[in-house]
Structures are given as C-alpha cells and as structure tokens.
XYZ file of N, CA and C in Angstrom:
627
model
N 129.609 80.645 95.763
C 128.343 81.309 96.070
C 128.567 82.612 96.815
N 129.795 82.721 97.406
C 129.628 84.085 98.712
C 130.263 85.199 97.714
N 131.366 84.972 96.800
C 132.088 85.794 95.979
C 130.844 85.825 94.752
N 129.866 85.474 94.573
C 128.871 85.127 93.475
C 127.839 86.685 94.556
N 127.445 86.070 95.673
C 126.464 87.154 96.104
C 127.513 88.800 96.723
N 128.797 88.476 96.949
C 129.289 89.758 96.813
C 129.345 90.819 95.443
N 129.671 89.902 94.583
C 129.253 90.704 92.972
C 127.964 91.402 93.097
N 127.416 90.320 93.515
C 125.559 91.055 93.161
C 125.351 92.312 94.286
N 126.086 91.924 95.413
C 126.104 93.350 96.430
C 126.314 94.362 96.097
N 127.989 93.988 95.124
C 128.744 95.345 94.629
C 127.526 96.096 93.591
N 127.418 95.332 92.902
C 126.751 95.976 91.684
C 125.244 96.682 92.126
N 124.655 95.708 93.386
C 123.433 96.817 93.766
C 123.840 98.164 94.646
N 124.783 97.482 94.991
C 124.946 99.307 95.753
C 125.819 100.112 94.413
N 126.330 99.729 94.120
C 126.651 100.821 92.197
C 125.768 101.573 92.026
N 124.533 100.963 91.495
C 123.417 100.678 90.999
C 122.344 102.119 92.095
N 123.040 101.671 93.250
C 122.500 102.816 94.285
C 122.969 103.910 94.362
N 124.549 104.044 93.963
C 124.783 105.384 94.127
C 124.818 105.699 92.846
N 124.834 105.403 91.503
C 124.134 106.061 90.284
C 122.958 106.728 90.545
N 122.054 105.770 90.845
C 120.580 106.024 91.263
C 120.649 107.761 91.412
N 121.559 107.592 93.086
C 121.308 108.928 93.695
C 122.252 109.844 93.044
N 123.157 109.875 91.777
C 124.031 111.038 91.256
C 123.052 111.179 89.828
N 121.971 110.661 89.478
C 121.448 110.796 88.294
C 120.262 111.806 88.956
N 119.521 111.482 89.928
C 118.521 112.325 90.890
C 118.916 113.378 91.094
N 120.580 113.421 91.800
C 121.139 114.966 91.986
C 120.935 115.537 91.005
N 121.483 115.300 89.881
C 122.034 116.041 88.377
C 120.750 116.524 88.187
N 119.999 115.765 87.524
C 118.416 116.191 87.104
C 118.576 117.161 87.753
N 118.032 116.920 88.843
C 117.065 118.413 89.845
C 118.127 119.853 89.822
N 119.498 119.373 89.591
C 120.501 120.708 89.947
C 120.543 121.557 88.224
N 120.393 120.558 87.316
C 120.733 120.991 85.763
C 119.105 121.594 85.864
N 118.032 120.985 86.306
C 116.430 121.524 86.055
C 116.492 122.936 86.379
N 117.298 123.220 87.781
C 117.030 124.499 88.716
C 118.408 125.358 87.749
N 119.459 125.074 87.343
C 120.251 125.633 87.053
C 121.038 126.096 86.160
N 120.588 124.988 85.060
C 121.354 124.920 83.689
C 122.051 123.766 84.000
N 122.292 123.047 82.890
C 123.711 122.284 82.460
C 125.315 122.789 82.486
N 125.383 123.814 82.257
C 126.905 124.732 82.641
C 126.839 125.363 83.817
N 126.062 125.612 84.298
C 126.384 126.166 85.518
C 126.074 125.184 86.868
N 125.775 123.826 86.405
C 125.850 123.030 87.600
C 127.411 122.169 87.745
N 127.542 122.359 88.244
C 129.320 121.809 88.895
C 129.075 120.070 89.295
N 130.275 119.392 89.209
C 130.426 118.096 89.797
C 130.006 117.902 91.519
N 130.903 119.579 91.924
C 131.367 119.591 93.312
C 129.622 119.202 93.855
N 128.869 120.241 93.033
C 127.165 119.971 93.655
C 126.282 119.377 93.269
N 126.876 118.511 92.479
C 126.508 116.880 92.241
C 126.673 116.267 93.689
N 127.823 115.945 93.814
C 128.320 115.193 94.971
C 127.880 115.987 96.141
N 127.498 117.085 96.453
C 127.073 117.027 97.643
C 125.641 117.054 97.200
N 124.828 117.127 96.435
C 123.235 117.308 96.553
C 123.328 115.242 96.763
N 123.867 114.743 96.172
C 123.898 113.222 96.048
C 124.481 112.665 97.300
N 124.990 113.458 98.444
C 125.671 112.828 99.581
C 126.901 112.180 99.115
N 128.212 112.199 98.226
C 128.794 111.498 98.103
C 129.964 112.084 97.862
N 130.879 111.720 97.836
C 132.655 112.379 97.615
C 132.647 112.723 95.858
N 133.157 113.875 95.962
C 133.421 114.133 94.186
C 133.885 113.233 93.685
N 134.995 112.516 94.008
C 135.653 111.000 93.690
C 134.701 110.014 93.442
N 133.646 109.374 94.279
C 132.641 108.786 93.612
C 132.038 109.312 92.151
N 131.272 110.042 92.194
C 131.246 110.812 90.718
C 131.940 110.296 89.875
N 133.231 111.307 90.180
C 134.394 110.406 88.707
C 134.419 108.827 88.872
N 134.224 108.031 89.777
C 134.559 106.776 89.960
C 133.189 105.947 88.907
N 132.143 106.501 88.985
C 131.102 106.060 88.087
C 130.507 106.827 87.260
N 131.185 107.875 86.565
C 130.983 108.502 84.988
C 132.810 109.205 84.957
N 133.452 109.362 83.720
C 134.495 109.874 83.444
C 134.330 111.435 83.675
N 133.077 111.978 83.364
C 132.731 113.399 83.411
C 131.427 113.812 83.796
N 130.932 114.990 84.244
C 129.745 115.688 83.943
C 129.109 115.120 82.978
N 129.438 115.457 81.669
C 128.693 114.991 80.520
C 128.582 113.906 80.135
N 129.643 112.896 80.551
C 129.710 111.592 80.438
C 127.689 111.459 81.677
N 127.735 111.967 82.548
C 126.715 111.715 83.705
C 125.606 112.074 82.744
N 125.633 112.887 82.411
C 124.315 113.870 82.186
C 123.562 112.638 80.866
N 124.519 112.284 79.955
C 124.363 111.479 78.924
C 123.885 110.165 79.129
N 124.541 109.698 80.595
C 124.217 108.508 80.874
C 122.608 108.654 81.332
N 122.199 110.446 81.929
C 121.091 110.012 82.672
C 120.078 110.223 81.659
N 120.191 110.723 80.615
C 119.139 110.791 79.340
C 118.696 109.717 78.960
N 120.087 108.757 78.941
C 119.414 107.179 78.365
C 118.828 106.285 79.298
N 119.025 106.637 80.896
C 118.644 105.854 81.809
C 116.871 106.055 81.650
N 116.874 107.602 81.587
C 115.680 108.249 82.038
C 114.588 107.816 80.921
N 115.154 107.894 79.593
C 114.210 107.437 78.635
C 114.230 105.837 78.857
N 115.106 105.292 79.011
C 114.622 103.510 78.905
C 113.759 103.547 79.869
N 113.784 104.161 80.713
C 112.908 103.940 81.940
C 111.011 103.941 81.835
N 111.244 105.253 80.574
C 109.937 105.499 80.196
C 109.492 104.652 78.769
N 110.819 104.013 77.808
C 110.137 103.244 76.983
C 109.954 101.834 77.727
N 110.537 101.274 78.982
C 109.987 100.040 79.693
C 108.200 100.839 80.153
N 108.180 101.663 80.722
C 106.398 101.830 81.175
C 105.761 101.824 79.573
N 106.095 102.189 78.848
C 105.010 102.443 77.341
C 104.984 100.879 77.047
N 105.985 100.588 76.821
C 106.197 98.610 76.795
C 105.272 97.903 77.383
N 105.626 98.044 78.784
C 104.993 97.353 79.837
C 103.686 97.690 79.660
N 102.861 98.413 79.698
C 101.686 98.998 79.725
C 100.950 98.222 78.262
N 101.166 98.728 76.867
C 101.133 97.589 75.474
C 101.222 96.295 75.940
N 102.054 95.636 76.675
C 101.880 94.016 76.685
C 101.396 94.101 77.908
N 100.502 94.552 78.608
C 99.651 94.209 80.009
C 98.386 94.639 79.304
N 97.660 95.048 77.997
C 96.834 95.161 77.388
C 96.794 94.482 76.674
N 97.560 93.681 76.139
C 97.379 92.811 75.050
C 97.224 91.386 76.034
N 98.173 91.406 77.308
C 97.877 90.337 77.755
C 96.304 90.222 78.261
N 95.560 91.538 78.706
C 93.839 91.254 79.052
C 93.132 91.347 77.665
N 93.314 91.559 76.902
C 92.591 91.421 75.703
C 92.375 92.252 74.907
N 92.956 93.610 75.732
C 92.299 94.725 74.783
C 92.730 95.315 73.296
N 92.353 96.169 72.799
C 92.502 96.934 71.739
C 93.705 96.996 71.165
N 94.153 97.599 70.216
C 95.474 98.704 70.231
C 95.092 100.106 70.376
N 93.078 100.413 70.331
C 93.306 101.622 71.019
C 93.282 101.753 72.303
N 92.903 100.385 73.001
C 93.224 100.313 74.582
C 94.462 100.084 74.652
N 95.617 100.139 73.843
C 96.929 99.646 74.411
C 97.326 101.387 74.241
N 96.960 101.769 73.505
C 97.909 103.386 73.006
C 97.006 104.243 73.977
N 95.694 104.046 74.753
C 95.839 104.229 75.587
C 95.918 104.124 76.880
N 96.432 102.811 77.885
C 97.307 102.366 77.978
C 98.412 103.285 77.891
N 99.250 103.320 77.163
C 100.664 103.590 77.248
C 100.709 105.321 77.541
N 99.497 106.045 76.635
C 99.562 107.504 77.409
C 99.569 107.390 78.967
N 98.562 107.159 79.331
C 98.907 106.883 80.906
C 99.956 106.296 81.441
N 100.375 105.821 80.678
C 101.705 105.536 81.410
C 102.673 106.420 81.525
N 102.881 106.720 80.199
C 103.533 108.525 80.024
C 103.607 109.553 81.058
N 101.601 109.413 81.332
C 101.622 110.597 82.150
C 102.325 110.463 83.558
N 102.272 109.111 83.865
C 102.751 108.545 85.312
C 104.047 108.687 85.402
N 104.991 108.181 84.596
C 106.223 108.669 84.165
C 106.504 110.415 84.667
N 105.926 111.488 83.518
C 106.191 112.432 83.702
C 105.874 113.062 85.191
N 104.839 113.015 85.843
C 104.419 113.005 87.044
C 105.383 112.913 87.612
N 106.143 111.517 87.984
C 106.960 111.329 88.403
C 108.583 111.669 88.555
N 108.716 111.850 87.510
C 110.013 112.644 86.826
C 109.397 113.846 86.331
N 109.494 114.648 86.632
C 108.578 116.084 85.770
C 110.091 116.929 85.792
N 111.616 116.804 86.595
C 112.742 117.466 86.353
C 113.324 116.993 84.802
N 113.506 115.693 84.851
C 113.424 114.711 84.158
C 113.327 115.118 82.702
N 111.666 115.009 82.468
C 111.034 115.563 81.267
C 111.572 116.812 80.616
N 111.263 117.201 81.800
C 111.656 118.913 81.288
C 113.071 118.879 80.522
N 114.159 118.302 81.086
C 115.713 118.784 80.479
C 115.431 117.646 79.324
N 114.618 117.062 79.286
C 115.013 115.934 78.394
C 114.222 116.335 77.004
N 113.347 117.155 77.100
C 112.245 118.002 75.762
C 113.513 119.057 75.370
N 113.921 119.666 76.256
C 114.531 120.855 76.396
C 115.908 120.465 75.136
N 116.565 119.330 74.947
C 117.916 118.719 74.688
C 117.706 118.569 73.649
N 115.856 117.686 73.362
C 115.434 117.297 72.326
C 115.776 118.478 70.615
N 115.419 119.896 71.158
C 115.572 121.188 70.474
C 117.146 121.751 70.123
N 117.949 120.978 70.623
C 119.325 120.859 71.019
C 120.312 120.729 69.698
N 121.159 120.637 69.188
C 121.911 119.657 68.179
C 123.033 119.782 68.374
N 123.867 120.767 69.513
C 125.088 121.162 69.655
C 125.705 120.724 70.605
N 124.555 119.359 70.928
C 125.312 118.525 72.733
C 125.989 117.278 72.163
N 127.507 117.292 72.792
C 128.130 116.031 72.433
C 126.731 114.538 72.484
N 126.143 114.191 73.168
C 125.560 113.765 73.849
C 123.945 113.538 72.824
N 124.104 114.331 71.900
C 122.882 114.294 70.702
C 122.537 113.197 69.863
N 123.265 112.508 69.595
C 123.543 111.301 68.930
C 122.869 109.810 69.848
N 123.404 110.104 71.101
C 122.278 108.856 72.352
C 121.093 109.217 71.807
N 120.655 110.732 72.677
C 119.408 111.003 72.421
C 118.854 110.961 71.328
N 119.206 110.767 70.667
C 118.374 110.310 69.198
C 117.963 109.297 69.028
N 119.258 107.987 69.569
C 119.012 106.693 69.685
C 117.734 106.322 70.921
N 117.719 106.594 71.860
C 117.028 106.657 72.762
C 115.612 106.766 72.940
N 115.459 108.158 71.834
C 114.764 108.492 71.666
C 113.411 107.752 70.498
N 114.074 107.141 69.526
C 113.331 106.177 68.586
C 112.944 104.881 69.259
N 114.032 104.534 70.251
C 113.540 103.034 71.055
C 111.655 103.495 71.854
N 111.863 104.821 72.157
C 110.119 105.111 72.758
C 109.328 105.423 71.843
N 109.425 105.827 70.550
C 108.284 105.515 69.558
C 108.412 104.630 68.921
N 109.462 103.839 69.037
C 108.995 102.662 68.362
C 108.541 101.562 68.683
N 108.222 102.052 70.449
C 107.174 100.853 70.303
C 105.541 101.471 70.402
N 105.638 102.813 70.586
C 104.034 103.457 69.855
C 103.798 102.945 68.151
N 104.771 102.778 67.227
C 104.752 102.004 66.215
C 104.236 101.338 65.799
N 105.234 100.276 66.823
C 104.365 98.474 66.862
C 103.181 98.092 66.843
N 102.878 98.960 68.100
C 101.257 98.909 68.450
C 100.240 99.639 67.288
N 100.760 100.930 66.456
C 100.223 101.276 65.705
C 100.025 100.226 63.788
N 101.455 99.972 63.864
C 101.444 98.544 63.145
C 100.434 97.750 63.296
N 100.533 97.202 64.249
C 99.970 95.826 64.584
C 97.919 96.267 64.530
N 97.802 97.308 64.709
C 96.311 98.201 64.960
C 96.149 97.937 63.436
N 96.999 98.471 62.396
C 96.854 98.260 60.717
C 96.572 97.539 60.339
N 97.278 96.264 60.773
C 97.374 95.080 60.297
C 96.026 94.074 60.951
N 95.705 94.403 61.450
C 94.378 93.649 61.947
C 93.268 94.778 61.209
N 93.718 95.515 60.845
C 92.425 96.462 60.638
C 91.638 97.528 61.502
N 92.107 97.452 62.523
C 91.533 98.274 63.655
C 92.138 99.833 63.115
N 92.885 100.034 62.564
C 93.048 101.184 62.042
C 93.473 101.044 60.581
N 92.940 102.324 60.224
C 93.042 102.677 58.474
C 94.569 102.525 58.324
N 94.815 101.815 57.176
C 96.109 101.882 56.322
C 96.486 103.029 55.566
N 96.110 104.072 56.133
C 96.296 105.399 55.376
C 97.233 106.152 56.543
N 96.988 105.724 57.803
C 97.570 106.029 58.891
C 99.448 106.431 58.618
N 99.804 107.410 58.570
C 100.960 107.554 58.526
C 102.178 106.914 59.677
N 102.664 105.642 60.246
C 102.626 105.181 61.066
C 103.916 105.951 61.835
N 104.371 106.686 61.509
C 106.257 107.131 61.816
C 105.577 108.393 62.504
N 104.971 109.023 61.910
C 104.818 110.564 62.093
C 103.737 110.469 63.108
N 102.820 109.398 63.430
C 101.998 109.702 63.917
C 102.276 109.032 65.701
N 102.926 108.186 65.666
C 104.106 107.639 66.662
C 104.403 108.769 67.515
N 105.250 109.160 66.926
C 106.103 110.534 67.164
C 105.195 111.989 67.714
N 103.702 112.519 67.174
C 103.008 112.818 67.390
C 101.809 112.517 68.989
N 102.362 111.325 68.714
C 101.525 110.572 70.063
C 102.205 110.952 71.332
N 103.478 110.462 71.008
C 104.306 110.959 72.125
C 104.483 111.974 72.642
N 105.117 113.279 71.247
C 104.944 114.160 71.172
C 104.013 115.264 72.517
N 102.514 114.690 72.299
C 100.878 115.015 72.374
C 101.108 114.636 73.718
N 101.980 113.067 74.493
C 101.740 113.207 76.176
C 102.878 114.343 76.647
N 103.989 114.077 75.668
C 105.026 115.122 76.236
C 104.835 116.603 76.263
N 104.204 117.597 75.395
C 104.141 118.955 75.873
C 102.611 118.737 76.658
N 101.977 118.074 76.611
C 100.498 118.367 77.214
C 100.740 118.464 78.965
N 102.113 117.124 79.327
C 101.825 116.555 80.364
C 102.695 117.966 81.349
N 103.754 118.719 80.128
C 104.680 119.623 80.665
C 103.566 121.076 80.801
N 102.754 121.282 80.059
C 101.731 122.289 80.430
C 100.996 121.895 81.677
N 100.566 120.702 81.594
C 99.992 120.358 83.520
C 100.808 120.630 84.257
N 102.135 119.987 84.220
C 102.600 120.606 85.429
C 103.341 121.699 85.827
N 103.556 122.438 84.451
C 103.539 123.725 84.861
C 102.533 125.058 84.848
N 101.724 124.932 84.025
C 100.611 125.543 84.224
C 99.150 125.089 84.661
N 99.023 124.170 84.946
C 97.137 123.793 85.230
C 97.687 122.422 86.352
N 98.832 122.648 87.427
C 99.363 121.607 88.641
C 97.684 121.521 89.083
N 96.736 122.209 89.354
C 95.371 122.095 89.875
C 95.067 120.528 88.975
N 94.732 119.955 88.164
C 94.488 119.182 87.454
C 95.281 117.818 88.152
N 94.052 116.979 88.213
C 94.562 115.273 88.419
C 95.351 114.466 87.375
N 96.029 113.702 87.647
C 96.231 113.006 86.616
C 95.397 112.264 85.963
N 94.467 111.838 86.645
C 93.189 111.165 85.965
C 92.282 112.182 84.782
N 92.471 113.392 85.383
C 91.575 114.473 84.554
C 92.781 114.629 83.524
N 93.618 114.432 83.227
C 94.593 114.997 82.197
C 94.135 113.849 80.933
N 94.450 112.793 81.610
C 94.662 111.290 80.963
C 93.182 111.348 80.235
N 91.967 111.672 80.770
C 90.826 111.977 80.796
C 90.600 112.271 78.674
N 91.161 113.569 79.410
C 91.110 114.884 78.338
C 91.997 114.265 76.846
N 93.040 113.390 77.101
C 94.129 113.003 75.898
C 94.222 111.334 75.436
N 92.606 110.751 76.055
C 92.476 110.030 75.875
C 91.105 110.274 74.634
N 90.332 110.997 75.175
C 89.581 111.944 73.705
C 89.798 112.027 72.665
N 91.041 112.379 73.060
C 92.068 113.285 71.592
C 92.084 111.676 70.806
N 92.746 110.719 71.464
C 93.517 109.485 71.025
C 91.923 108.603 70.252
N 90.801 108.709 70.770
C 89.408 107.986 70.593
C 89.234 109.063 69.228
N 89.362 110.517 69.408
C 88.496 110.703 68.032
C 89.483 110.591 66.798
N 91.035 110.813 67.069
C 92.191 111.377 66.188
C 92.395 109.605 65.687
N 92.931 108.272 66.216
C 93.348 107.719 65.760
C 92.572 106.685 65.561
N 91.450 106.579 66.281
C 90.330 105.151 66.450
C 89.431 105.491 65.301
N 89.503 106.953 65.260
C 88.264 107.471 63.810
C 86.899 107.230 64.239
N 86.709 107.062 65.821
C 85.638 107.140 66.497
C 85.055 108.297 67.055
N 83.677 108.654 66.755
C 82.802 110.335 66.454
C 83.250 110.701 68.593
C-alpha cells in the first residue's frame, strides 16, 4: 500500500509539473512564436530546471505536440461532458449541440493562449507535429457528429443534413467567433456571445424560424 500510494504521489506531482511546462509554453509560443521561444524560458516562466523539461518531453517540439493533444482532449472531454449531462436531463440534440457550444466557449475563455496557437497550427502542414493534430482534432468533431447522428436518427433533424461538414462547421463557428470576442468585442459576456451563436445553431440546424 505505501509503495502503491508513492506511485500515485510520483505520478501526481509529474502530472504537476507538466501541468506547469504546458502553461509556460502556451503563453511564451502565444507572445512569441514557436521558434523564437527557447527551452531555457520554458523552464524559467514554469519555475523549473531546464533538466526537468528534458526529463518530461525529449524536446521543445516533442512539448509543444504533447500540449496540442493535452489541450484539445481537454476540450473534446467539455463537448462530451456537456452532450451526456443533456442527454442525462432529457434534453434535445439541439439542447445538447447547444450545450456543447457553451462549453466551447468556456473552454476558449479559459484557454484563449491555447486556442489561438492551436487555430493558428490548424492552417499549418509543415509541423512535424501535424499528423497528432489531425488526430486530435477529429476526436472533437466527432463527437459534434454523434450528437448530430443521433439528432437524424430520431428525426429531430433532416436527413439531408450533411453530418461531417456540418460537425466541423459547428466547431469551426465556436472557434473563430469565440477568437473574435476575445480579441476584438473582450466588452462582450460570455453569456451574450453564447446568446448570439446559439441563434445561429436554433435557426441553421433545428430549421427553427
């Protein structure tokens, strides 16, 4: 049991100083570029010895790669979570899709360094590192999908619905909208955003006037 709860120690404090070298990176690659941010100011924006660094990624890019996939699972668990906490009260699939925009927006809110390098990569094809993000990237519309599936298949939405493109579109629709709030219209609540792209989602996919 004591060598059982030392494992679990080791691995939460791991777990902690990833945490804080994935936080550094973001905010230093947001303010700086990807080439022109160094390991050395990794480790000190993160409080930690350059040696840590290498001790939990082989490289920079090994980091940067790891934090794309951290950062998106992070946001396809809220789109997830959000879909099955609507389905568990009863609602819709257009209360689940929206649902999951708000969740988006809470996400981006929250991570708004985040977002940004991670749209930015999306336009990308020349990063070792392109190939995750791709993978990564389908695990978060595909579960806008499901829900759009599953909306078909009961009938709540037309079978004419293009279900891939329009997924992708959805997401799409929280991701530059939520990056125009916060860089141009920061005056705006999140409630007033969610407001405004929940409209969009009632007249565009529900086919409601």
């Amino acid at each position: 049991m004591e060598s059982s709860n030392a494992a679990s120690g080791g691995s939460t404090r791991r777990e902690a100083t990833r945490q804080k070298l994935y936080e550094a990176a973001v905010t230093l690659i947001a303010e700086q570029g990807f080439s022109a941010t160094t390991v050395d100011e990794i480790a000190e924006r993160a409080g930690v010895a350059k040696g840590t660094v290498y001790y939990n990624f082989a490289s920079k890019s090994v980091l940067f790669e790891e934090l794309l996939r951290h950062g998106v699972e992070l946001l396809t668990a809220s789109l997830r979570e959000a879909a099955e906490k609507t389905a568990r009260d009863g609602g819709t699939k257009v209360d689940a899709l929206d649902a999951m925009i708000r969740a988006g927006l809470v996400f981006i809110d929250r991570y708004p360094s985040f977002t940004q390098l991670y749209v930015a990569e999306l336009w990308r094809t020349n990063r070792a590192w392109q190939s995750t993000l791709m993978v990564v990237r389908q695990q978060a519309v595909a579960v806008v999908e499901g829900v759009l599936r599953e909306g078909v298949d009961n009938a709540e939405f037309s079978e004419e619905i293009d279900v891939q493109l329009t997924a992708a579109a959805l997401v799409g629709m929280v991701l530059v909208a939520a990056l125009d709030w916060k860089s141009f219209q920061p005056e705006r609540s999140l409630d007033d955003v969610h407001s405004a792209l929940s409209r969009l989602l009632q007249g565009r996919v529900s086919g409601r006037p």
